[in-house]
């Protein structure tokens, strides 16, 4: 099931970073309600992908960034060259890049980051950094990435994804998930974090980009897990933005508020049922097909989402994506088809109690784990 969302002003990286140039006026403070406690906000310490990863990117710089059209552009990099065979990428950093603690960021920090992340398991960073076969540091600002094979998306992943760590703080860290020092070089520094209460970000006073000035001097993020309290704060103006998507049942109420403007559009995210394919029976394609045929996705959209959603395609691509193949239509519920598959696999209701036993005649059930606040 893919969602069409009706959302308040959500956190966007460009909003937090600011799109202003040097000399533009600066707003003193912005209050953003965050719906979850994301922990210390290190690249290994954030709790959830959203909004935690977006906040990490505010604190830490990446060599490249994605622009408003989602195209990678050099950010920390002043100059770069790519060899004709695509295997050697040479970069030159901007001069005078500093971490929030005043230490200079150099090519050695870049090399350390990619080597550290390749050696320390993390689902987000390790896969990206493993594309780099070797790193050669030429001087304080210049370095070369050497690849085992050409990578056409290298600017996007890992260059626009991997946050650069301060080697002087991380080089002795053996358990990265337990390290809580969120010192980066990004446009905002984490000035204060109180678990379960709030985050406070301050603009980095020595930020290196000559063409850039953070749009905000300070960002305050109260942690408000309760949905009712969060949106009440949005209505009253206690916060200017919220990170939680507006639930379908509140859409009409929000639309009646003169203080709020709602936008509608595809969120390009999906509600997924993730299956452990290593478990008995779930490791069988036909059994998983039977499960898929049992689900009425139209009912889910109309009832749980009150129509604010789309039935997902039979693939992973969002129905509104221009890259969706026309042949990937939504799955259609077919209970007779599901029954036929289960019969063929040997799942039958031997005891006549309304529940099927497994092929050995033993009781059979599946457990589904879900967040309590996500119907």
mmCIF file of C-alpha atoms in Angstrom:
data_model
loop_
_atom_site.group_PDB
_atom_site.id
_atom_site.type_symbol
_atom_site.label_atom_id
_atom_site.label_comp_id
_atom_site.label_asym_id
_atom_site.label_seq_id
_atom_site.Cartn_x
_atom_site.Cartn_y
_atom_site.Cartn_z
ATOM 1 C CA UNK A 1 0.000 0.000 0.000
ATOM 2 C CA UNK A 2 1.454 3.318 -1.036
ATOM 3 C CA UNK A 3 0.427 6.550 0.562
ATOM 4 C CA UNK A 4 -0.799 9.812 -0.759
ATOM 5 C CA UNK A 5 -0.205 12.129 2.106
ATOM 6 C CA UNK A 6 -1.799 15.254 3.405
ATOM 7 C CA UNK A 7 0.935 16.818 5.431
ATOM 8 C CA UNK A 8 1.834 19.860 7.486
ATOM 9 C CA UNK A 9 5.145 21.591 6.971
ATOM 10 C CA UNK A 10 7.504 18.625 7.256
ATOM 11 C CA UNK A 11 11.189 18.838 7.961
ATOM 12 C CA UNK A 12 13.109 19.066 4.718
ATOM 13 C CA UNK A 13 16.865 19.138 4.631
ATOM 14 C CA UNK A 14 16.886 22.271 2.484
ATOM 15 C CA UNK A 15 14.598 24.032 4.939
ATOM 16 C CA UNK A 16 16.909 23.323 7.838
ATOM 17 C CA UNK A 17 20.059 24.086 5.906
ATOM 18 C CA UNK A 18 18.511 27.186 4.423
ATOM 19 C CA UNK A 19 18.593 28.307 0.843
ATOM 20 C CA UNK A 20 19.855 31.779 1.598
ATOM 21 C CA UNK A 21 23.091 33.230 0.294
ATOM 22 C CA UNK A 22 25.519 35.453 2.141
ATOM 23 C CA UNK A 23 23.939 38.742 3.173
ATOM 24 C CA UNK A 24 20.373 37.417 3.320
ATOM 25 C CA UNK A 25 18.280 38.180 6.385
ATOM 26 C CA UNK A 26 18.357 35.631 9.176
ATOM 27 C CA UNK A 27 15.486 34.385 11.338
ATOM 28 C CA UNK A 28 16.489 33.965 14.948
ATOM 29 C CA UNK A 29 14.680 30.780 15.930
ATOM 30 C CA UNK A 30 12.428 28.062 14.571
ATOM 31 C CA UNK A 31 10.433 25.596 16.662
ATOM 32 C CA UNK A 32 9.843 22.199 15.074
ATOM 33 C CA UNK A 33 7.875 19.470 16.840
ATOM 34 C CA UNK A 34 9.549 16.083 16.462
ATOM 35 C CA UNK A 35 7.409 13.009 17.088
ATOM 36 C CA UNK A 36 10.150 10.596 18.216
ATOM 37 C CA UNK A 37 13.293 10.728 20.321
ATOM 38 C CA UNK A 38 16.091 10.037 17.845
ATOM 39 C CA UNK A 39 18.876 9.587 20.393
ATOM 40 C CA UNK A 40 22.259 11.346 20.168
ATOM 41 C CA UNK A 41 22.129 11.851 16.359
ATOM 42 C CA UNK A 42 25.496 10.395 15.464
ATOM 43 C CA UNK A 43 25.722 8.473 12.162
ATOM 44 C CA UNK A 44 25.531 5.271 14.203
ATOM 45 C CA UNK A 45 23.283 6.511 16.996
ATOM 46 C CA UNK A 46 20.074 7.799 15.433
ATOM 47 C CA UNK A 47 17.062 5.612 16.194
ATOM 48 C CA UNK A 48 14.771 5.810 13.162
ATOM 49 C CA UNK A 49 15.357 6.609 9.512
ATOM 50 C CA UNK A 50 12.948 9.541 9.644
ATOM 51 C CA UNK A 51 13.493 12.153 10.863
ATOM 52 C CA UNK A 52 16.709 10.960 12.512
ATOM 53 C CA UNK A 53 18.762 10.564 9.361
ATOM 54 C CA UNK A 54 17.706 14.022 8.135
ATOM 55 C CA UNK A 55 18.890 15.530 11.415
ATOM 56 C CA UNK A 56 22.205 13.699 11.145
ATOM 57 C CA UNK A 57 22.696 15.324 7.739
ATOM 58 C CA UNK A 58 22.209 18.752 9.299
ATOM 59 C CA UNK A 59 25.050 18.092 11.742
ATOM 60 C CA UNK A 60 27.454 16.289 9.389
ATOM 61 C CA UNK A 61 28.599 17.310 5.921
ATOM 62 C CA UNK A 62 28.789 14.999 2.914
ATOM 63 C CA UNK A 63 31.152 15.416 -0.018
ATOM 64 C CA UNK A 64 28.214 15.908 -2.388
ATOM 65 C CA UNK A 65 24.560 16.854 -1.754
ATOM 66 C CA UNK A 66 21.357 16.338 -3.724
ATOM 67 C CA UNK A 67 19.817 19.526 -5.098
ATOM 68 C CA UNK A 68 16.093 20.304 -5.323
ATOM 69 C CA UNK A 69 15.892 18.130 -8.439
ATOM 70 C CA UNK A 70 17.545 15.239 -6.551
ATOM 71 C CA UNK A 71 20.714 15.553 -8.621
ATOM 72 C CA UNK A 72 24.111 15.231 -6.878
ATOM 73 C CA UNK A 73 26.190 18.395 -6.675
ATOM 74 C CA UNK A 74 29.645 18.941 -5.113
ATOM 75 C CA UNK A 75 29.401 20.462 -1.618
ATOM 76 C CA UNK A 76 32.587 19.990 0.401
ATOM 77 C CA UNK A 77 34.459 19.447 -2.839
ATOM 78 C CA UNK A 78 35.919 22.448 -4.657
ATOM 79 C CA UNK A 79 37.213 20.440 -7.603
ATOM 80 C CA UNK A 80 37.186 16.842 -8.835
ATOM 81 C CA UNK A 81 38.348 14.750 -11.771
ATOM 82 C CA UNK A 82 37.330 11.276 -12.908
ATOM 83 C CA UNK A 83 39.707 9.039 -14.830
ATOM 84 C CA UNK A 84 38.753 7.881 -18.326
ATOM 85 C CA UNK A 85 38.120 4.334 -17.097
ATOM 86 C CA UNK A 86 35.972 5.568 -14.192
ATOM 87 C CA UNK A 87 38.128 3.810 -11.600
ATOM 88 C CA UNK A 88 39.968 6.789 -10.072
ATOM 89 C CA UNK A 89 38.144 9.792 -8.605
ATOM 90 C CA UNK A 90 40.342 12.680 -7.429
ATOM 91 C CA UNK A 91 38.863 15.333 -5.128
ATOM 92 C CA UNK A 92 40.026 18.624 -3.663
ATOM 93 C CA UNK A 93 38.247 19.875 -0.561
ATOM 94 C CA UNK A 94 37.420 23.497 0.117
ATOM 95 C CA UNK A 95 40.038 25.031 2.405
ATOM 96 C CA UNK A 96 39.312 25.933 6.003
ATOM 97 C CA UNK A 97 36.614 23.392 6.799
ATOM 98 C CA UNK A 98 36.241 23.040 10.559
ATOM 99 C CA UNK A 99 34.422 20.656 12.847
ATOM 100 C CA UNK A 100 32.170 22.124 15.507
ATOM 101 C CA UNK A 101 34.927 21.726 18.120
ATOM 102 C CA UNK A 102 37.290 23.913 16.080
ATOM 103 C CA UNK A 103 39.494 21.112 14.707
ATOM 104 C CA UNK A 104 40.275 21.309 10.990
ATOM 105 C CA UNK A 105 38.621 18.776 8.670
ATOM 106 C CA UNK A 106 41.103 17.357 6.169
ATOM 107 C CA UNK A 107 41.433 14.635 3.586
ATOM 108 C CA UNK A 108 42.603 12.357 6.384
ATOM 109 C CA UNK A 109 39.165 12.623 8.017
ATOM 110 C CA UNK A 110 37.529 11.654 4.728
ATOM 111 C CA UNK A 111 39.790 8.628 4.335
ATOM 112 C CA UNK A 112 39.248 7.647 7.966
ATOM 113 C CA UNK A 113 35.462 7.888 7.596
ATOM 114 C CA UNK A 114 35.230 5.576 4.603
ATOM 115 C CA UNK A 115 37.654 3.081 6.117
ATOM 116 C CA UNK A 116 35.907 3.154 9.490
ATOM 117 C CA UNK A 117 32.443 2.687 8.020
ATOM 118 C CA UNK A 118 33.609 -0.134 5.780
ATOM 119 C CA UNK A 119 34.886 -1.914 8.864
ATOM 120 C CA UNK A 120 31.978 -1.254 11.225
ATOM 121 C CA UNK A 121 28.634 -2.786 10.383
ATOM 122 C CA UNK A 122 25.800 -0.382 9.639
ATOM 123 C CA UNK A 123 23.119 -1.068 7.050
ATOM 124 C CA UNK A 124 23.194 2.490 5.681
ATOM 125 C CA UNK A 125 26.905 3.251 5.495
ATOM 126 C CA UNK A 126 28.752 -0.024 5.037
ATOM 127 C CA UNK A 127 27.163 -0.979 1.710
ATOM 128 C CA UNK A 128 27.959 2.449 0.292
ATOM 129 C CA UNK A 129 31.561 2.635 1.475
ATOM 130 C CA UNK A 130 32.380 -0.867 0.263
ATOM 131 C CA UNK A 131 32.293 0.531 -3.284
ATOM 132 C CA UNK A 132 35.671 2.133 -2.516
ATOM 133 C CA UNK A 133 38.567 -0.285 -2.987
ATOM 134 C CA UNK A 134 41.305 2.062 -1.736
ATOM 135 C CA UNK A 135 41.819 5.679 -0.673
ATOM 136 C CA UNK A 136 44.991 7.626 -1.316
ATOM 137 C CA UNK A 137 45.521 10.862 0.611
ATOM 138 C CA UNK A 138 47.666 13.273 -1.397
ATOM 139 C CA UNK A 139 47.770 16.206 1.010
ATOM 140 C CA UNK A 140 45.586 18.028 3.535
ATOM 141 C CA UNK A 141 42.822 18.745 1.005
ATOM 142 C CA UNK A 142 43.348 16.250 -1.843
ATOM 143 C CA UNK A 143 42.611 12.551 -2.048
ATOM 144 C CA UNK A 144 41.795 9.806 -4.564
ATOM 145 C CA UNK A 145 39.126 7.121 -4.367
ATOM 146 C CA UNK A 146 40.016 3.988 -6.332
ATOM 147 C CA UNK A 147 37.187 1.677 -7.352
ATOM 148 C CA UNK A 148 37.276 -1.946 -8.455
ATOM 149 C CA UNK A 149 34.777 -1.211 -11.238
ATOM 150 C CA UNK A 150 33.031 1.898 -12.631
ATOM 151 C CA UNK A 151 30.132 3.159 -10.512
ATOM 152 C CA UNK A 152 27.728 5.386 -12.484
ATOM 153 C CA UNK A 153 25.850 6.392 -9.323
ATOM 154 C CA UNK A 154 28.963 7.046 -7.232
ATOM 155 C CA UNK A 155 28.190 10.749 -6.769
ATOM 156 C CA UNK A 156 24.816 9.866 -5.319
ATOM 157 C CA UNK A 157 25.872 6.861 -3.288
ATOM 158 C CA UNK A 158 28.114 7.118 -1.357
ATOM 159 C CA UNK A 159 29.344 10.675 -1.999
ATOM 160 C CA UNK A 160 26.011 12.389 -1.260
ATOM 161 C CA UNK A 161 25.170 10.023 1.597
ATOM 162 C CA UNK A 162 28.147 9.289 3.810
ATOM 163 C CA UNK A 163 28.650 11.839 6.645
ATOM 164 C CA UNK A 164 32.283 12.752 7.314
ATOM 165 C CA UNK A 165 33.437 11.849 10.829
ATOM 166 C CA UNK A 166 36.088 13.654 12.875
ATOM 167 C CA UNK A 167 38.928 11.137 13.067
ATOM 168 C CA UNK A 168 40.316 12.684 16.258
ATOM 169 C CA UNK A 169 37.093 11.725 18.077
ATOM 170 C CA UNK A 170 36.237 8.417 16.419
ATOM 171 C CA UNK A 171 39.598 6.712 15.924
ATOM 172 C CA UNK A 172 39.478 5.004 19.328
ATOM 173 C CA UNK A 173 35.762 4.144 19.187
ATOM 174 C CA UNK A 174 35.251 0.382 19.029
ATOM 175 C CA UNK A 175 31.485 0.342 19.655
ATOM 176 C CA UNK A 176 30.086 3.107 17.410
ATOM 177 C CA UNK A 177 26.464 2.613 18.481
ATOM 178 C CA UNK A 178 27.461 3.522 22.045
ATOM 179 C CA UNK A 179 29.345 6.715 21.109
ATOM 180 C CA UNK A 180 27.194 9.793 21.749
ATOM 181 C CA UNK A 181 29.380 12.726 20.647
ATOM 182 C CA UNK A 182 27.546 14.295 17.680
ATOM 183 C CA UNK A 183 30.354 16.593 16.546
ATOM 184 C CA UNK A 184 30.320 17.193 12.816
ATOM 185 C CA UNK A 185 31.178 19.976 10.395
ATOM 186 C CA UNK A 186 27.667 20.679 9.114
ATOM 187 C CA UNK A 187 25.807 24.001 9.071
ATOM 188 C CA UNK A 188 24.219 23.271 12.461
ATOM 189 C CA UNK A 189 25.717 21.853 15.624
ATOM 190 C CA UNK A 190 23.815 19.955 18.288
ATOM 191 C CA UNK A 191 24.147 22.418 21.163
ATOM 192 C CA UNK A 192 21.895 20.556 23.604
ATOM 193 C CA UNK A 193 19.974 17.292 23.763
ATOM 194 C CA UNK A 194 17.786 16.199 26.641
ATOM 195 C CA UNK A 195 16.480 12.691 26.189
ATOM 196 C CA UNK A 196 12.709 12.636 25.811
ATOM 197 C CA UNK A 197 12.496 16.439 25.981
ATOM 198 C CA UNK A 198 14.123 18.427 23.170
ATOM 199 C CA UNK A 199 16.993 19.107 20.776
ATOM 200 C CA UNK A 200 18.611 22.501 20.309
ATOM 201 C CA UNK A 201 20.660 23.235 17.206
ATOM 202 C CA UNK A 202 22.832 26.318 16.699
ATOM 203 C CA UNK A 203 24.197 27.602 13.398
ATOM 204 C CA UNK A 204 27.861 26.696 12.869
ATOM 205 C CA UNK A 205 29.643 30.064 13.173
ATOM 206 C CA UNK A 206 32.654 29.017 11.086
ATOM 207 C CA UNK A 207 30.874 27.244 8.258
ATOM 208 C CA UNK A 208 33.147 26.926 5.258
ATOM 209 C CA UNK A 209 30.943 27.683 2.260
ATOM 210 C CA UNK A 210 31.578 31.247 1.040
ATOM 211 C CA UNK A 211 28.278 31.302 -0.879
ATOM 212 C CA UNK A 212 26.139 30.045 1.960
ATOM 213 C CA UNK A 213 24.685 31.347 5.182
ATOM 214 C CA UNK A 214 22.351 29.247 7.348
ATOM 215 C CA UNK A 215 18.835 30.645 7.201
ATOM 216 C CA UNK A 216 18.251 30.134 10.921
ATOM 217 C CA UNK A 217 20.377 30.997 13.917
ATOM 218 C CA UNK A 218 18.722 28.395 16.122
ATOM 219 C CA UNK A 219 16.368 25.414 15.784
ATOM 220 C CA UNK A 220 14.485 24.118 18.817
ATOM 221 C CA UNK A 221 12.894 20.685 18.510
ATOM 222 C CA UNK A 222 10.612 19.642 21.363
ATOM 223 C CA UNK A 223 10.012 15.877 21.375
ATOM 224 C CA UNK A 224 6.223 15.356 21.301
ATOM 225 C CA UNK A 225 5.328 11.687 20.789
ATOM 226 C CA UNK A 226 1.596 12.185 21.457
ATOM 227 C CA UNK A 227 -0.179 12.873 18.185
ATOM 228 C CA UNK A 228 -2.952 15.018 19.701
ATOM 229 C CA UNK A 229 -0.503 17.213 21.604
ATOM 230 C CA UNK A 230 1.742 17.616 18.566
ATOM 231 C CA UNK A 231 -1.021 18.853 16.275
ATOM 232 C CA UNK A 232 -2.561 20.997 19.001
ATOM 233 C CA UNK A 233 0.801 22.728 19.300
ATOM 234 C CA UNK A 234 0.817 23.238 15.548
ATOM 235 C CA UNK A 235 -2.665 24.798 15.619
ATOM 236 C CA UNK A 236 -1.824 27.160 18.467
ATOM 237 C CA UNK A 237 1.459 28.246 16.903
ATOM 238 C CA UNK A 238 3.659 26.880 19.685
ATOM 239 C CA UNK A 239 5.557 25.085 16.924
ATOM 240 C CA UNK A 240 5.900 26.172 13.315
ATOM 241 C CA UNK A 241 6.482 22.724 11.838
ATOM 242 C CA UNK A 242 5.886 19.083 12.696
ATOM 243 C CA UNK A 243 7.540 15.894 11.515
ATOM 244 C CA UNK A 244 4.524 13.611 11.806
ATOM 245 C CA UNK A 245 2.297 13.063 8.803
ATOM 246 C CA UNK A 246 -1.276 14.164 9.406
ATOM 247 C CA UNK A 247 -3.406 11.051 9.993
ATOM 248 C CA UNK A 248 -6.413 10.685 7.673
ATOM 249 C CA UNK A 249 -8.958 11.218 10.441
ATOM 250 C CA UNK A 250 -7.596 14.723 11.140
ATOM 251 C CA UNK A 251 -7.450 15.980 7.561
ATOM 252 C CA UNK A 252 -10.868 17.643 7.455
ATOM 253 C CA UNK A 253 -10.320 19.234 10.872
ATOM 254 C CA UNK A 254 -6.970 20.632 9.739
ATOM 255 C CA UNK A 255 -8.481 21.989 6.535
ATOM 256 C CA UNK A 256 -10.968 24.019 8.562
ATOM 257 C CA UNK A 257 -8.173 25.784 10.422
ATOM 258 C CA UNK A 258 -7.476 29.251 9.046
ATOM 259 C CA UNK A 259 -3.977 29.146 10.529
ATOM 260 C CA UNK A 260 -2.852 26.124 8.500
ATOM 261 C CA UNK A 261 -2.419 25.342 4.838
ATOM 262 C CA UNK A 262 -2.388 21.712 3.769
ATOM 263 C CA UNK A 263 -0.605 20.323 0.745
ATOM 264 C CA UNK A 264 -1.473 17.073 -0.987
ATOM 265 C CA UNK A 265 0.725 14.858 -3.066
ATOM 266 C CA UNK A 266 2.467 11.498 -3.274
ATOM 267 C CA UNK A 267 4.761 10.776 -0.365
ATOM 268 C CA UNK A 268 6.519 8.072 -2.422
ATOM 269 C CA UNK A 269 6.688 5.827 0.618
ATOM 270 C CA UNK A 270 5.087 2.475 1.209
ATOM 271 C CA UNK A 271 3.522 0.443 3.970
ATOM 272 C CA UNK A 272 5.300 -2.883 3.722
ATOM 273 C CA UNK A 273 4.724 -6.285 5.231
ATOM 274 C CA UNK A 274 8.262 -7.593 5.573
ATOM 275 C CA UNK A 275 8.497 -11.378 5.627
ATOM 276 C CA UNK A 276 11.228 -13.476 7.228
ATOM 277 C CA UNK A 277 11.975 -15.804 4.325
ATOM 278 C CA UNK A 278 14.120 -18.031 6.530
ATOM 279 C CA UNK A 279 11.166 -19.257 8.585
ATOM 280 C CA UNK A 280 9.429 -22.536 7.675
ATOM 281 C CA UNK A 281 6.663 -22.123 5.091
ATOM 282 C CA UNK A 282 7.512 -18.443 4.655
ATOM 283 C CA UNK A 283 10.549 -19.684 2.723
ATOM 284 C CA UNK A 284 8.193 -21.087 0.063
ATOM 285 C CA UNK A 285 7.256 -18.834 -2.853
ATOM 286 C CA UNK A 286 3.812 -20.375 -3.287
ATOM 287 C CA UNK A 287 2.967 -19.826 0.388
ATOM 288 C CA UNK A 288 3.956 -16.152 0.150
ATOM 289 C CA UNK A 289 1.823 -15.844 -2.978
ATOM 290 C CA UNK A 290 -1.127 -17.212 -1.017
ATOM 291 C CA UNK A 291 -0.554 -14.571 1.658
ATOM 292 C CA UNK A 292 -0.524 -11.847 -0.982
ATOM 293 C CA UNK A 293 -3.800 -13.094 -2.454
ATOM 294 C CA UNK A 294 -5.471 -12.891 0.974
ATOM 295 C CA UNK A 295 -4.874 -9.160 1.421
ATOM 296 C CA UNK A 296 -7.522 -6.680 0.269
ATOM 297 C CA UNK A 297 -5.398 -3.599 -0.407
ATOM 298 C CA UNK A 298 -8.422 -1.602 -1.573
ATOM 299 C CA UNK A 299 -10.010 -2.145 1.849
ATOM 300 C CA UNK A 300 -6.805 -1.000 3.553
ATOM 301 C CA UNK A 301 -6.713 2.232 1.548
ATOM 302 C CA UNK A 302 -10.428 2.997 1.879
ATOM 303 C CA UNK A 303 -10.765 2.033 5.551
ATOM 304 C CA UNK A 304 -7.444 2.642 7.307
ATOM 305 C CA UNK A 305 -6.360 5.565 5.125
ATOM 306 C CA UNK A 306 -9.899 6.919 4.507
ATOM 307 C CA UNK A 307 -9.017 7.102 0.840
ATOM 308 C CA UNK A 308 -5.776 9.044 1.372
ATOM 309 C CA UNK A 309 -3.559 6.469 -0.251
ATOM 310 C CA UNK A 310 -3.010 4.307 -3.290
ATOM 311 C CA UNK A 311 -3.008 0.570 -3.707
ATOM 312 C CA UNK A 312 0.592 -0.478 -4.130
ATOM 313 C CA UNK A 313 1.921 -1.950 -7.341
ATOM 314 C CA UNK A 314 2.959 -5.581 -7.416
ATOM 315 C CA UNK A 315 6.543 -4.344 -7.380
ATOM 316 C CA UNK A 316 8.320 -1.885 -5.086
ATOM 317 C CA UNK A 317 7.887 1.225 -7.261
ATOM 318 C CA UNK A 318 5.255 3.786 -6.221
ATOM 319 C CA UNK A 319 2.192 3.948 -8.524
ATOM 320 C CA UNK A 320 2.781 7.672 -9.162
ATOM 321 C CA UNK A 321 6.402 7.162 -10.164
ATOM 322 C CA UNK A 322 7.195 7.832 -13.832
ATOM 323 C CA UNK A 323 9.422 4.742 -13.715
ATOM 324 C CA UNK A 324 6.589 2.347 -12.910
ATOM 325 C CA UNK A 325 6.173 -0.349 -15.540
ATOM 326 C CA UNK A 326 2.610 -0.458 -16.841
ATOM 327 C CA UNK A 327 2.529 -4.218 -16.304
ATOM 328 C CA UNK A 328 2.967 -3.852 -12.526
ATOM 329 C CA UNK A 329 -0.677 -3.499 -11.557
ATOM 330 C CA UNK A 330 -1.904 -3.697 -7.937
ATOM 331 C CA UNK A 331 -2.402 -7.109 -6.408
ATOM 332 C CA UNK A 332 -6.064 -8.164 -6.387
ATOM 333 C CA UNK A 333 -7.553 -10.140 -3.541
ATOM 334 C CA UNK A 334 -8.398 -13.689 -4.591
ATOM 335 C CA UNK A 335 -9.437 -15.845 -1.650
ATOM 336 C CA UNK A 336 -10.316 -18.809 -3.856
ATOM 337 C CA UNK A 337 -6.858 -18.645 -5.384
ATOM 338 C CA UNK A 338 -5.274 -18.490 -1.921
ATOM 339 C CA UNK A 339 -7.315 -21.484 -0.760
ATOM 340 C CA UNK A 340 -6.257 -23.490 -3.809
ATOM 341 C CA UNK A 341 -2.557 -22.796 -3.122
ATOM 342 C CA UNK A 342 -2.876 -23.739 0.544
ATOM 343 C CA UNK A 343 -4.716 -26.933 -0.391
ATOM 344 C CA UNK A 344 -1.940 -27.877 -2.789
ATOM 345 C CA UNK A 345 0.704 -27.173 -0.121
ATOM 346 C CA UNK A 346 -1.120 -29.422 2.350
ATOM 347 C CA UNK A 347 -2.562 -26.813 4.708
ATOM 348 C CA UNK A 348 -6.033 -28.151 5.596
ATOM 349 C CA UNK A 349 -8.546 -27.629 8.383
ATOM 350 C CA UNK A 350 -8.336 -31.136 9.767
ATOM 351 C CA UNK A 351 -10.026 -30.331 13.110
ATOM 352 C CA UNK A 352 -12.839 -28.370 11.426
ATOM 353 C CA UNK A 353 -12.376 -25.429 13.793
ATOM 354 C CA UNK A 354 -11.989 -22.805 11.053
ATOM 355 C CA UNK A 355 -8.178 -22.808 11.156
ATOM 356 C CA UNK A 356 -5.873 -24.757 8.873
ATOM 357 C CA UNK A 357 -3.200 -27.048 10.263
ATOM 358 C CA UNK A 358 0.212 -27.374 8.637
ATOM 359 C CA UNK A 359 1.067 -30.288 6.294
ATOM 360 C CA UNK A 360 2.065 -32.391 9.334
ATOM 361 C CA UNK A 361 -1.316 -31.798 10.967
ATOM 362 C CA UNK A 362 0.093 -29.509 13.671
ATOM 363 C CA UNK A 363 -1.469 -26.157 14.675
ATOM 364 C CA UNK A 364 -0.010 -23.313 12.654
ATOM 365 C CA UNK A 365 0.088 -19.557 13.181
ATOM 366 C CA UNK A 366 2.100 -16.510 12.155
ATOM 367 C CA UNK A 367 3.064 -13.515 14.275
ATOM 368 C CA UNK A 368 3.144 -9.971 12.907
ATOM 369 C CA UNK A 369 5.066 -7.268 14.758
ATOM 370 C CA UNK A 370 3.966 -3.651 14.266
ATOM 371 C CA UNK A 371 4.270 -0.287 15.982
ATOM 372 C CA UNK A 372 1.277 0.243 18.232
ATOM 373 C CA UNK A 373 0.536 3.734 16.897
ATOM 374 C CA UNK A 374 0.540 2.649 13.249
ATOM 375 C CA UNK A 375 -2.736 0.905 12.376
#
